Coordinates of C-alpha atoms in Angstrom, one line a residue:
Chain A
X1 CA 0.7 -0.8 0.3
X2 CA 1.4 3.6 -0.9
X3 CA 1.7 6.3 1.6
X4 CA 0.5 10.1 0.8
X5 CA 4.2 12.1 1.8
X6 CA 4.5 14.1 3.8
X7 CA 3.4 11.9 6.9
X8 CA 1.7 13.5 9.7
X9 CA 2.9 13.1 13.1
X10 CA 2.7 15.1 15.4
X11 CA -1.0 15.1 17.0
X12 CA 0.6 17.0 19.9
X13 CA 1.6 19.6 18.7
X14 CA -2.1 20.6 16.6
X15 CA -4.7 18.4 15.0
X16 CA -6.7 19.1 11.7
X17 CA -10.2 20.4 12.0
X18 CA -11.8 17.4 11.6
X19 CA -14.6 18.8 8.9
X20 CA -17.6 17.5 10.6
X21 CA -16.5 20.7 13.1
X22 CA -15.8 23.7 9.6
X23 CA -19.1 22.4 8.3
X24 CA -20.9 23.1 12.0
X25 CA -18.5 26.4 11.6
X26 CA -19.3 27.0 8.5
X27 CA -23.2 28.9 9.4
X28 CA -21.5 31.7 12.2
X29 CA -19.2 34.0 9.7
X30 CA -21.8 34.7 7.3
X31 CA -25.3 34.1 8.4
X32 CA -25.0 33.7 12.2
X33 CA -23.0 36.4 12.9
X34 CA -24.2 38.3 15.5
X35 CA -22.8 39.1 19.6
X36 CA -24.2 36.9 21.8
X37 CA -24.0 39.8 23.9
X38 CA -26.8 41.4 21.8
X39 CA -29.5 40.6 24.3
X40 CA -32.5 42.6 22.1
X41 CA -32.8 40.9 18.5
X42 CA -33.1 37.7 16.2
X43 CA -29.1 37.4 15.2
X44 CA -27.8 37.8 18.9
X45 CA -30.5 35.4 20.1
X46 CA -28.8 33.1 17.3
X47 CA -25.4 33.3 18.2
X48 CA -26.2 32.5 21.9
X49 CA -28.0 29.6 20.6
X50 CA -24.6 28.3 18.7
X51 CA -22.3 28.9 22.1
X52 CA -25.1 27.6 24.6
X53 CA -25.4 24.7 22.5
X54 CA -21.2 24.2 23.0
X55 CA -21.4 25.2 25.7
X56 CA -23.1 22.4 26.9
X57 CA -21.4 19.7 24.7
X58 CA -18.2 20.7 26.1
X59 CA -19.9 20.5 30.2
X60 CA -21.1 16.8 28.3
X61 CA -17.8 15.8 27.4
X62 CA -16.6 16.5 31.6
X63 CA -19.4 15.6 33.5
X64 CA -19.7 19.0 34.2
X65 CA -22.3 21.8 34.1
X66 CA -23.0 23.7 31.5
X67 CA -22.4 27.0 34.0
X68 CA -19.1 25.8 34.6
X69 CA -17.7 26.3 31.2
X70 CA -16.2 30.0 30.2
X71 CA -14.7 29.9 27.5
X72 CA -11.4 31.3 26.9
X73 CA -8.6 32.5 23.2
X74 CA -7.3 28.6 24.1
X75 CA -5.4 25.6 27.1
X76 CA -2.2 29.6 27.4
X77 CA -5.2 31.7 28.3
X78 CA -7.5 28.8 30.6
X79 CA -4.1 27.6 32.2
X80 CA -2.8 31.8 33.1
X81 CA -6.8 32.2 34.2
X82 CA -7.2 29.8 36.3
X83 CA -3.2 29.1 38.6
X84 CA -3.5 33.3 38.6
X85 CA -6.9 33.5 39.0
X86 CA -6.8 31.4 42.2
X87 CA -3.7 32.6 44.2
X88 CA -4.8 36.1 43.9
X89 CA -8.2 34.4 45.2
X90 CA -7.1 32.4 47.7
X91 CA -4.3 34.4 48.7
X92 CA -3.2 34.0 52.6
X93 CA -1.6 37.7 52.8
X94 CA -1.4 41.1 50.7
X95 CA 0.1 41.8 47.9
X96 CA 3.5 43.7 48.7
X97 CA 3.2 43.0 53.0
X98 CA 6.6 40.5 53.1
X99 CA 3.9 37.7 54.2
X100 CA 4.1 34.0 52.1
X101 CA 0.8 34.9 50.2
X102 CA 0.2 31.4 49.4
X103 CA 2.2 28.2 48.7
X104 CA 1.7 26.5 44.5
X105 CA 2.3 22.9 44.2
X106 CA 3.4 21.8 40.6
X107 CA 5.4 20.0 38.3
X108 CA 9.0 20.7 36.2
X109 CA 8.4 19.3 32.9
X110 CA 4.6 21.2 33.1
X111 CA 3.7 23.0 29.4
X112 CA 5.1 25.8 29.8
X113 CA 1.9 27.8 29.7
X114 CA 1.9 27.2 33.6
X115 CA 5.6 27.7 35.5
X116 CA 5.1 30.4 33.2
X117 CA 2.3 32.0 35.5
X118 CA 3.8 30.2 38.0
X119 CA 7.1 32.0 38.1
X120 CA 5.8 35.2 37.7
X121 CA 3.6 34.7 40.3
X122 CA 6.8 33.4 42.8
X123 CA 8.5 36.8 41.6
X124 CA 4.5 38.9 43.0
X125 CA 5.4 37.3 47.0
X126 CA 3.9 34.1 46.7
X127 CA 5.9 30.1 47.0
X128 CA 6.4 27.4 44.9
X129 CA 7.2 24.5 45.1
X130 CA 8.2 22.4 41.4
X131 CA 8.1 18.6 42.0
X132 CA 11.0 16.8 41.0
X133 CA 9.1 13.9 38.3
X134 CA 10.6 10.6 38.6
X135 CA 12.6 8.8 35.6
X136 CA 9.1 7.5 34.6
X137 CA 7.5 11.1 34.7
X138 CA 4.2 9.4 36.6
X139 CA 3.3 12.1 39.5
X140 CA 1.8 10.4 42.4
X141 CA -0.8 11.1 45.0
X142 CA 2.2 10.1 47.9
X143 CA 4.6 13.1 46.3
X144 CA 1.6 15.6 45.8
X145 CA 1.5 14.9 50.1
X146 CA 5.2 15.1 50.5
X147 CA 4.9 19.3 49.4
X148 CA 2.3 19.8 51.0
X149 CA 2.6 23.0 53.8
X150 CA -0.3 24.1 55.9
X151 CA -0.5 27.6 53.3
X152 CA -1.1 25.4 49.9
X153 CA -3.5 26.7 47.8
X154 CA -3.0 25.4 45.2
X155 CA -2.1 22.7 43.0
X156 CA -1.8 22.4 39.0
X157 CA -1.0 19.0 37.5
X158 CA -1.0 18.2 34.2
X159 CA -3.2 15.6 33.2
X160 CA -1.0 14.3 30.4
X161 CA 2.6 15.3 29.3
X162 CA 2.6 17.1 26.1
X163 CA 6.4 15.7 25.4
X164 CA 6.1 11.6 26.3
X165 CA 2.0 11.5 27.5
X166 CA 2.8 10.1 30.6
X167 CA -0.1 10.2 32.9
X168 CA -0.5 11.7 36.0
X169 CA -2.3 10.5 39.6
X170 CA -5.5 12.7 38.5
X171 CA -7.7 11.3 40.6
X172 CA -6.3 10.4 43.7
X173 CA -4.3 13.9 43.4
X174 CA -7.8 15.0 43.4
X175 CA -9.6 13.3 46.3
X176 CA -6.2 14.1 48.4
X177 CA -6.5 18.4 47.0
X178 CA -10.3 18.0 48.6
X179 CA -9.7 16.4 51.8
X180 CA -6.8 19.5 52.4
X181 CA -9.4 22.0 50.8
X182 CA -7.1 23.4 48.0
X183 CA -8.0 24.0 45.0
X184 CA -6.8 22.1 42.3
X185 CA -6.1 22.6 38.4
X186 CA -5.4 20.8 36.1
X187 CA -4.3 21.1 32.3
X188 CA -5.9 18.3 30.9
X189 CA -5.0 19.5 26.8
X190 CA -3.5 16.7 25.8
X191 CA -5.5 14.4 28.0
X192 CA -9.3 15.7 27.1
X193 CA -11.3 14.8 24.1
X194 CA -8.9 11.9 24.2
X195 CA -9.4 10.1 27.5
X196 CA -12.7 9.9 29.8
X197 CA -13.2 12.8 31.8
X198 CA -15.9 13.1 35.0
X199 CA -14.6 16.5 37.0
X200 CA -17.0 14.6 39.3
X201 CA -15.5 11.2 39.5
X202 CA -11.8 12.3 39.0
X203 CA -12.0 15.9 42.1
X204 CA -11.2 17.9 39.1
X205 CA -11.4 22.4 41.0
X206 CA -10.4 23.6 37.4
X207 CA -9.5 21.9 33.8
X208 CA -7.8 23.7 30.7
X209 CA -8.7 22.3 27.6
X210 CA -7.7 23.3 24.0
X211 CA -9.6 23.1 20.8
X212 CA -6.7 22.7 18.4
X213 CA -5.8 19.4 19.6
X214 CA -8.7 17.5 19.2
X215 CA -9.6 18.4 15.8
X216 CA -11.8 22.1 17.1
X217 CA -10.3 25.5 15.3
X218 CA -7.0 27.2 16.8
X219 CA -7.7 30.2 18.5
X220 CA -10.1 28.7 21.7
X221 CA -10.5 27.1 24.4
X222 CA -12.4 26.3 27.3
X223 CA -12.0 26.3 32.1
X224 CA -14.2 24.2 33.7
X225 CA -14.5 26.3 37.1
X226 CA -16.0 23.9 39.3
X227 CA -19.5 25.3 40.9
X228 CA -20.7 23.7 43.9
X229 CA -18.8 21.8 46.2
X230 CA -16.5 23.6 47.0
X231 CA -17.0 26.5 44.7
X232 CA -14.6 28.1 43.7
X233 CA -13.8 31.4 42.3
X234 CA -11.3 33.7 40.5
X235 CA -10.2 37.2 40.0
X236 CA -10.5 37.5 36.1
X237 CA -7.6 38.7 34.1
X238 CA -8.9 40.3 31.7
X239 CA -11.0 43.0 32.3
X240 CA -14.3 44.1 29.7
X241 CA -17.7 44.0 29.1
X242 CA -18.3 41.3 32.0
X243 CA -19.1 38.2 29.6
X244 CA -18.7 34.5 30.8
X245 CA -20.1 35.4 33.7
X246 CA -17.4 37.8 34.6
X247 CA -14.8 35.2 34.8
X248 CA -12.9 36.3 30.4
X249 CA -14.7 39.7 29.1
X250 CA -14.3 40.5 25.3
X251 CA -17.2 39.7 22.6
X252 CA -16.7 35.4 22.6
X253 CA -15.6 34.1 19.2
X254 CA -18.1 31.8 18.6
X255 CA -17.1 30.1 15.4
X256 CA -14.9 29.0 16.8
X257 CA -16.8 28.1 20.0
X258 CA -19.2 26.7 17.7
X259 CA -16.3 24.5 16.3
X260 CA -14.9 23.7 20.2
X261 CA -18.9 22.5 21.0
X262 CA -18.9 20.3 17.9
X263 CA -14.8 18.5 18.4
X264 CA -15.8 17.6 21.9
X265 CA -19.3 16.3 21.1
X266 CA -17.1 14.3 18.2
X267 CA -15.0 13.3 20.5
X268 CA -16.7 12.3 23.2
X269 CA -18.3 9.8 20.9
X270 CA -15.6 8.0 19.4
X271 CA -13.4 8.6 22.1
X272 CA -13.5 4.5 22.8
X273 CA -12.9 3.5 18.8
X274 CA -9.9 6.2 18.5
X275 CA -7.8 4.9 21.1
X276 CA -8.0 1.8 21.1
X277 CA -7.0 1.9 17.7
X278 CA -4.4 4.8 18.4
X279 CA -2.8 2.4 21.4
X280 CA -2.4 -0.6 18.3
X281 CA -0.5 1.3 16.5
X282 CA 1.5 3.2 18.6
X283 CA 2.5 -0.2 20.1
X284 CA 2.9 -0.9 15.3
X285 CA 5.6 2.1 15.7
X286 CA 7.3 0.9 19.2
X287 CA 8.0 -2.7 18.1
X288 CA 8.5 -1.9 15.1
X289 CA 11.7 0.4 15.6
X290 CA 12.5 -1.1 19.1
X291 CA 12.6 -5.0 17.5
X292 CA 15.3 -3.5 14.8
X293 CA 17.8 -0.7 16.7
X294 CA 19.8 -1.5 19.3
X295 CA 20.3 1.7 21.7
X296 CA 16.9 3.1 21.5
X297 CA 14.2 3.3 24.5
X298 CA 11.1 4.7 25.1
X299 CA 10.8 7.5 27.5
X300 CA 8.4 7.9 30.1
X301 CA 6.2 5.4 32.1
X302 CA 5.5 1.6 30.1
X303 CA 2.4 1.4 30.4
X304 CA 0.9 5.2 32.0
X305 CA 1.2 6.7 29.3
X306 CA -1.7 8.2 26.4
X307 CA -2.9 6.2 23.5
X308 CA -0.9 8.3 20.6
X309 CA 2.4 9.6 22.0
X310 CA 4.9 7.6 22.2
X311 CA 9.5 9.6 23.2
X312 CA 12.0 7.6 21.7
X313 CA 15.8 8.2 22.3
X314 CA 17.5 7.0 19.5
X315 CA 22.2 6.6 21.6
X316 CA 24.7 7.8 19.1
X317 CA 22.4 9.9 16.7
X318 CA 21.7 13.5 16.8
X319 CA 17.6 14.3 16.6
X320 CA 18.3 17.1 14.3
X321 CA 19.4 15.2 11.9
X322 CA 17.8 12.7 12.1
X323 CA 14.5 14.5 11.2
X324 CA 16.2 16.3 8.7
X325 CA 16.7 12.2 7.5
X326 CA 13.4 11.8 7.6
X327 CA 12.1 14.8 5.9
X328 CA 8.9 13.5 5.1
X329 CA 7.9 12.5 8.0
X330 CA 6.7 15.9 10.1
X331 CA 7.8 15.1 14.0
X332 CA 9.0 17.1 16.9
X333 CA 12.7 16.3 18.3
X334 CA 13.3 16.4 22.0
X335 CA 16.1 18.6 21.6
X336 CA 15.3 22.4 20.7
X337 CA 17.8 22.7 18.5
X338 CA 15.4 23.6 15.8
X339 CA 14.2 26.2 17.7
X340 CA 17.2 28.0 17.9
X341 CA 17.7 27.3 21.9
X342 CA 20.6 24.9 21.8
X343 CA 19.8 23.1 25.2
X344 CA 17.3 20.0 24.9
X345 CA 13.9 19.6 25.5
X346 CA 13.5 20.9 29.8
X347 CA 11.1 17.4 30.4
X348 CA 13.8 14.8 29.6
X349 CA 16.5 16.6 31.4
X350 CA 13.8 16.5 34.1
X351 CA 13.0 13.2 33.7
X352 CA 16.7 12.9 34.0
X353 CA 17.4 11.2 31.1
X354 CA 21.5 12.7 30.9
X355 CA 21.7 15.2 28.2
X356 CA 23.6 13.0 25.2
X357 CA 20.1 11.1 24.5
X358 CA 18.5 14.0 25.0
X359 CA 19.2 15.7 22.2
X360 CA 18.8 11.9 20.2
X361 CA 14.6 11.9 21.2
X362 CA 11.3 12.0 19.0
X363 CA 8.1 12.7 19.8
X364 CA 5.3 10.5 18.1
X365 CA 2.1 11.7 18.0
X366 CA -0.7 10.0 16.6
X367 CA -4.3 11.1 14.8
X368 CA -8.0 10.5 13.9
X369 CA -6.8 9.8 10.4
X370 CA -3.7 8.0 11.2
X371 CA -2.8 4.7 8.5
X372 CA -1.6 1.4 9.2
X373 CA 0.7 2.2 6.2
X374 CA 1.8 5.3 7.4
X375 CA 3.4 4.1 10.7
X376 CA 4.9 1.0 8.8
X377 CA 6.5 3.3 7.0
X378 CA 7.4 5.5 9.4
X379 CA 9.1 2.5 11.1
X380 CA 11.3 2.3 8.1
X381 CA 12.5 5.6 7.7
X382 CA 13.7 5.7 11.0
X383 CA 15.5 2.5 11.1
X384 CA 17.4 3.7 7.7
X385 CA 18.1 6.5 8.8
X386 CA 19.5 5.8 12.3
X387 CA 21.5 3.3 10.6
X388 CA 23.2 6.1 8.4
X389 CA 23.6 8.4 10.8
X390 CA 25.1 6.1 12.5
X391 CA 27.9 5.5 10.3
X392 CA 28.5 8.6 10.5
X393 CA 28.3 9.4 14.0
X394 CA 31.9 8.8 15.9
X395 CA 30.8 8.2 18.9
X396 CA 28.7 5.1 17.8
X397 CA 32.4 3.5 16.5
X398 CA 33.8 4.9 20.2
X399 CA 30.9 2.5 21.7
X400 CA 31.8 -0.7 19.1
X401 CA 35.5 -0.6 19.5
X402 CA 34.7 -0.3 23.8
X403 CA 34.7 3.6 24.5
X404 CA 34.0 4.4 27.2
X405 CA 32.3 7.8 26.5
X406 CA 31.3 9.2 29.6
X407 CA 35.2 9.0 30.4
X408 CA 36.1 10.9 28.0
X409 CA 37.7 14.1 28.3
X410 CA 34.8 16.4 26.3
X411 CA 35.6 19.9 25.1
X412 CA 32.3 22.3 26.4
X413 CA 31.8 24.9 24.6
Chain B
X1 CA 14.4 24.3 9.6
X2 CA 15.1 25.2 6.4
X3 CA 18.3 24.7 5.2
X4 CA 20.2 26.3 1.8
X5 CA 20.7 23.9 -1.2
X6 CA 25.1 23.1 0.0
X7 CA 24.0 22.4 3.2
X8 CA 21.2 19.7 2.1
X9 CA 23.2 18.5 -0.2
X10 CA 26.6 18.3 1.6
X11 CA 23.9 16.6 4.5
X12 CA 22.7 14.3 1.6
X13 CA 25.8 12.8 0.1
X14 CA 28.5 13.4 2.5
X15 CA 31.8 14.0 1.1
X16 CA 34.8 12.1 3.0
X17 CA 33.2 10.2 5.8
X18 CA 35.0 8.3 8.1
X19 CA 38.7 7.2 10.1
X20 CA 42.6 5.7 9.0
X21 CA 40.9 3.1 11.4
X22 CA 40.4 2.5 15.0
X23 CA 40.6 5.4 17.9
X24 CA 43.6 3.1 19.0
X25 CA 45.0 2.6 15.9
X26 CA 45.7 6.3 14.6
X27 CA 46.7 7.7 18.0
X28 CA 50.2 4.6 16.2
X29 CA 50.4 6.5 13.2
X30 CA 52.7 8.9 13.1
X31 CA 50.7 10.4 9.2
X32 CA 47.5 10.9 11.0
X33 CA 46.3 13.6 13.1
X34 CA 43.3 14.1 15.0
X35 CA 40.8 16.8 16.3
X36 CA 37.8 15.2 18.6
X37 CA 36.1 18.3 18.8
X38 CA 32.4 19.6 21.0
X39 CA 30.8 17.0 23.7
X40 CA 27.4 14.4 23.4
X41 CA 26.2 16.8 26.1
X42 CA 26.1 19.4 23.7
X43 CA 24.8 18.1 20.7
X44 CA 28.0 18.0 18.8
X45 CA 30.8 15.9 18.0
X46 CA 33.2 16.1 15.5
X47 CA 35.7 13.8 14.8
X48 CA 38.4 14.8 11.4
X49 CA 41.4 13.1 10.7
X50 CA 44.2 14.4 8.3
X51 CA 47.1 12.5 6.8
X52 CA 50.3 13.9 6.1
X53 CA 51.8 12.9 3.0
X54 CA 55.5 13.4 4.9
X55 CA 57.7 14.0 1.8
X56 CA 55.8 16.9 0.5
X57 CA 54.0 18.6 4.1
X58 CA 51.0 18.8 2.6
X59 CA 47.5 17.1 3.8
X60 CA 46.6 14.5 0.7
X61 CA 44.0 12.9 2.7
X62 CA 41.0 13.6 5.3
X63 CA 38.1 11.9 7.1
X64 CA 34.9 12.8 9.6
X65 CA 32.5 11.2 11.3
X66 CA 29.7 13.9 13.3
X67 CA 27.0 13.1 15.7
X68 CA 25.3 16.8 14.9
X69 CA 22.3 18.6 13.5
X70 CA 22.2 19.2 9.0
X71 CA 24.5 22.4 9.6
X72 CA 26.9 20.1 12.3
X73 CA 27.7 17.2 9.2
X74 CA 28.3 19.3 6.4
X75 CA 30.0 22.1 8.2
X76 CA 32.9 19.2 8.8
X77 CA 31.9 17.4 4.8
X78 CA 33.1 20.6 3.9
X79 CA 36.1 21.2 5.4
X80 CA 37.5 17.5 4.5
X81 CA 37.1 19.1 0.9
X82 CA 38.6 22.5 2.0
X83 CA 41.7 20.4 3.7
X84 CA 42.4 18.4 0.4
X85 CA 46.3 18.7 -1.0
X86 CA 46.6 21.9 1.5
X87 CA 49.2 22.1 3.7
X88 CA 49.5 22.6 7.1
X89 CA 49.9 27.0 7.2
X90 CA 46.8 26.6 4.7
X91 CA 44.6 24.1 6.4
X92 CA 45.1 26.2 9.7
X93 CA 44.2 29.3 7.5
X94 CA 40.5 28.7 7.4
X95 CA 38.3 30.7 9.5
X96 CA 34.9 29.2 10.7
X97 CA 32.6 32.8 8.4
X98 CA 34.4 31.1 5.4
X99 CA 32.5 27.9 6.2
X100 CA 29.5 29.7 6.3
X101 CA 29.3 32.1 3.5
X102 CA 30.2 29.1 1.6
X103 CA 26.9 26.7 2.9
X104 CA 25.0 30.0 3.9
X105 CA 24.4 28.6 7.7
X106 CA 22.0 30.0 9.6
X107 CA 22.9 32.7 12.1
X108 CA 22.1 29.8 14.9
X109 CA 24.1 27.3 12.8
X110 CA 27.6 29.4 13.4
X111 CA 28.8 27.4 16.1
X112 CA 28.9 24.7 13.9
X113 CA 31.2 26.1 11.4
X114 CA 33.1 27.7 14.8
X115 CA 33.4 23.8 15.4
X116 CA 34.8 22.5 12.0
X117 CA 37.3 24.9 12.7
X118 CA 38.8 23.8 16.0
X119 CA 38.7 20.0 14.6
X120 CA 40.6 21.3 11.7
X121 CA 42.9 23.6 14.3
X122 CA 43.2 20.5 16.4
X123 CA 43.9 17.7 14.0
X124 CA 46.5 19.5 12.7
X125 CA 47.7 20.1 16.1
X126 CA 47.8 15.9 16.9
X127 CA 49.8 15.6 14.1
X128 CA 52.8 18.7 15.0
X129 CA 52.7 16.8 18.4
X130 CA 53.4 14.1 16.8
X131 CA 56.1 14.4 14.5
X132 CA 58.0 16.6 17.4
X133 CA 57.0 20.2 15.0
X134 CA 56.4 22.6 17.5
X135 CA 52.4 23.1 18.0
X136 CA 51.6 27.8 18.1
X137 CA 49.6 29.1 20.8
X138 CA 47.9 30.3 17.8
X139 CA 47.0 27.2 16.2
X140 CA 44.3 26.8 19.4
X141 CA 42.9 30.4 19.1
X142 CA 39.6 29.5 19.4
X143 CA 38.0 31.8 16.5
X144 CA 34.0 32.4 17.9
X145 CA 32.7 34.5 16.3

C-alpha cells in the first residue's frame, strides 16, 4: 500500500480540523454572525443559541454542568486564568506585605503555560514548589502530599504530559486536595477529548482544554470552573464587558466556540474506538522501531501513557539530523535545537535522561486519520535513517570499540 | 529549519566519511592527525582526521565522522573537502566565517562552523605533536565569532 507524503506524526502539536467541525462552524461566519451579547435582536439570540449548545457539548465531555464552562482563547489562557486567578483569590496575605501570599505546588515538566504563570506568581510574593518527577514521569498522590504545607492554596498538575504522554494520578491527587481544601487545577490539553473525564469522579476543580488539539479550530479553548462542593472563585485576568459571568471579558469567538463544541461532541462519541485504534498503532510503531535497532529507549512510564504519543531516544544520533533524514515525516524533536535554543528538552532532562540522549529524541504523535501504512513507512524510514546516521557517528564507532563515552574529557563549549 | 541547498547536499551526500583506523590504531600512526571536538551533551561531536604526506608536508587525505545536526555534518564534510591538498599552514588559515559563507549557515548554526574550525586546528596540532613540530599558541586559538 502506498502512502501519501508528507506524513503528519505531530498531533500533539496540533490537529487538522475535522470536516464535521468546519461544517458546523461555517454558518456562524456569514449567516449567524451576531454578537451573543446583543440581547435585544434575533441576530444576537441566534448566535447565543450556538454558544449555549457548544457550552453543553463541552460540559458533557467533562461530566460538568454548562454553567461551569468558561470559553477562552486556548489552553494557555485557561491555565493563566486558573493559576493566577485562583492564587489571587485565595491568597493568605496581601501583596507587598512581605509575608508569603500562599504556596503553590506544580511540577518541573509541566507545559510552559503553567510554569511561567507560576514563576510570575513567585516574583509577586507566592511560594512555588516545583516537584521533581521520577524517571517514569508519573506524579503520584504521595509525591504531592509530601510537598503540601498549611499555607498551600493551589495544586496545578497536568493530566498527561505533552512530550512523553505519561499520565499523572489525577483522581487521587484531586481527592487529596479536596481533603485538604486546596484548589486543584489540571491542564488537560492532551487528555481531554482523547480519554474519559468526569470532573466529579476525578475530583477536579479547574480544568484547561484546547480546541485545536482535539480536531477543533485554533484560538479557542475552555476552562472548567467548579461551582459546587466547593464553589471555586477566580480573580478575572481580562477586564471589560463582563462576558462569561465576569470570568473572561471580550466578545465571544462564536465560530471558534461552535467548532470547539462540535469537536467535543465528536470526541465523546468516538473516543473509545479512536483510543483503541491509536494504542494499537502506537504499539506497532514502538515495536517496529525497538525490535530493529539497538540502543533505543521509549521514554516515560511503559503503561501509564496516552495512546497516541510516544517519545523515543536513539543513542549515538542527534535529533535534528534524524528529523532531516526523515524529512517526509512531520514530527517533533526532543531536542530544541530546531527552535534556535541549543538546550535539549527540559522535560526529558527533568526525567533524569542524560543530555546526550535528550538531544537524540523524537516525539511521534498519532491522530484520527493516521493509518497502519503510515506507521509502517515511518518505522522503515526511521530505522534506515538511524542506521545511516550511525554510520556517520564517531560516538557509535567509539561505543563499538568499547570506549566508555562518559570517561572521555569532552571540550565543552 | 529551512536549510539552503548546499547544506542539504552535504548532508545527503557527505564527502569523505570515515576514519584511518580505530581510535587505538590512529593514535599510533604518525602520518595521521586526529581532531575530536564538541561533546555529546551539547549535541555536537566532530571527529576530523588528516593524513599528511611526509615528503611534501601536504594533507593528502581527510576523513570525518560527525554526531550533530545537519549543519554540523555539512560543516565537517566541507572541511574535509577544503583540507585535501593543503599544507598545514594553509589548513590553519581556514576560518569559520568562510564555512558560514560557503554553506549559507543560518545565524543559530554558526557554532557548527566554529566547531569545524576547532576540529581542523585540533587535527593539525595532533599531527604536529606526534611529529615533534612545535605547536603555535594560535593553533589553538578559537575563532568564536
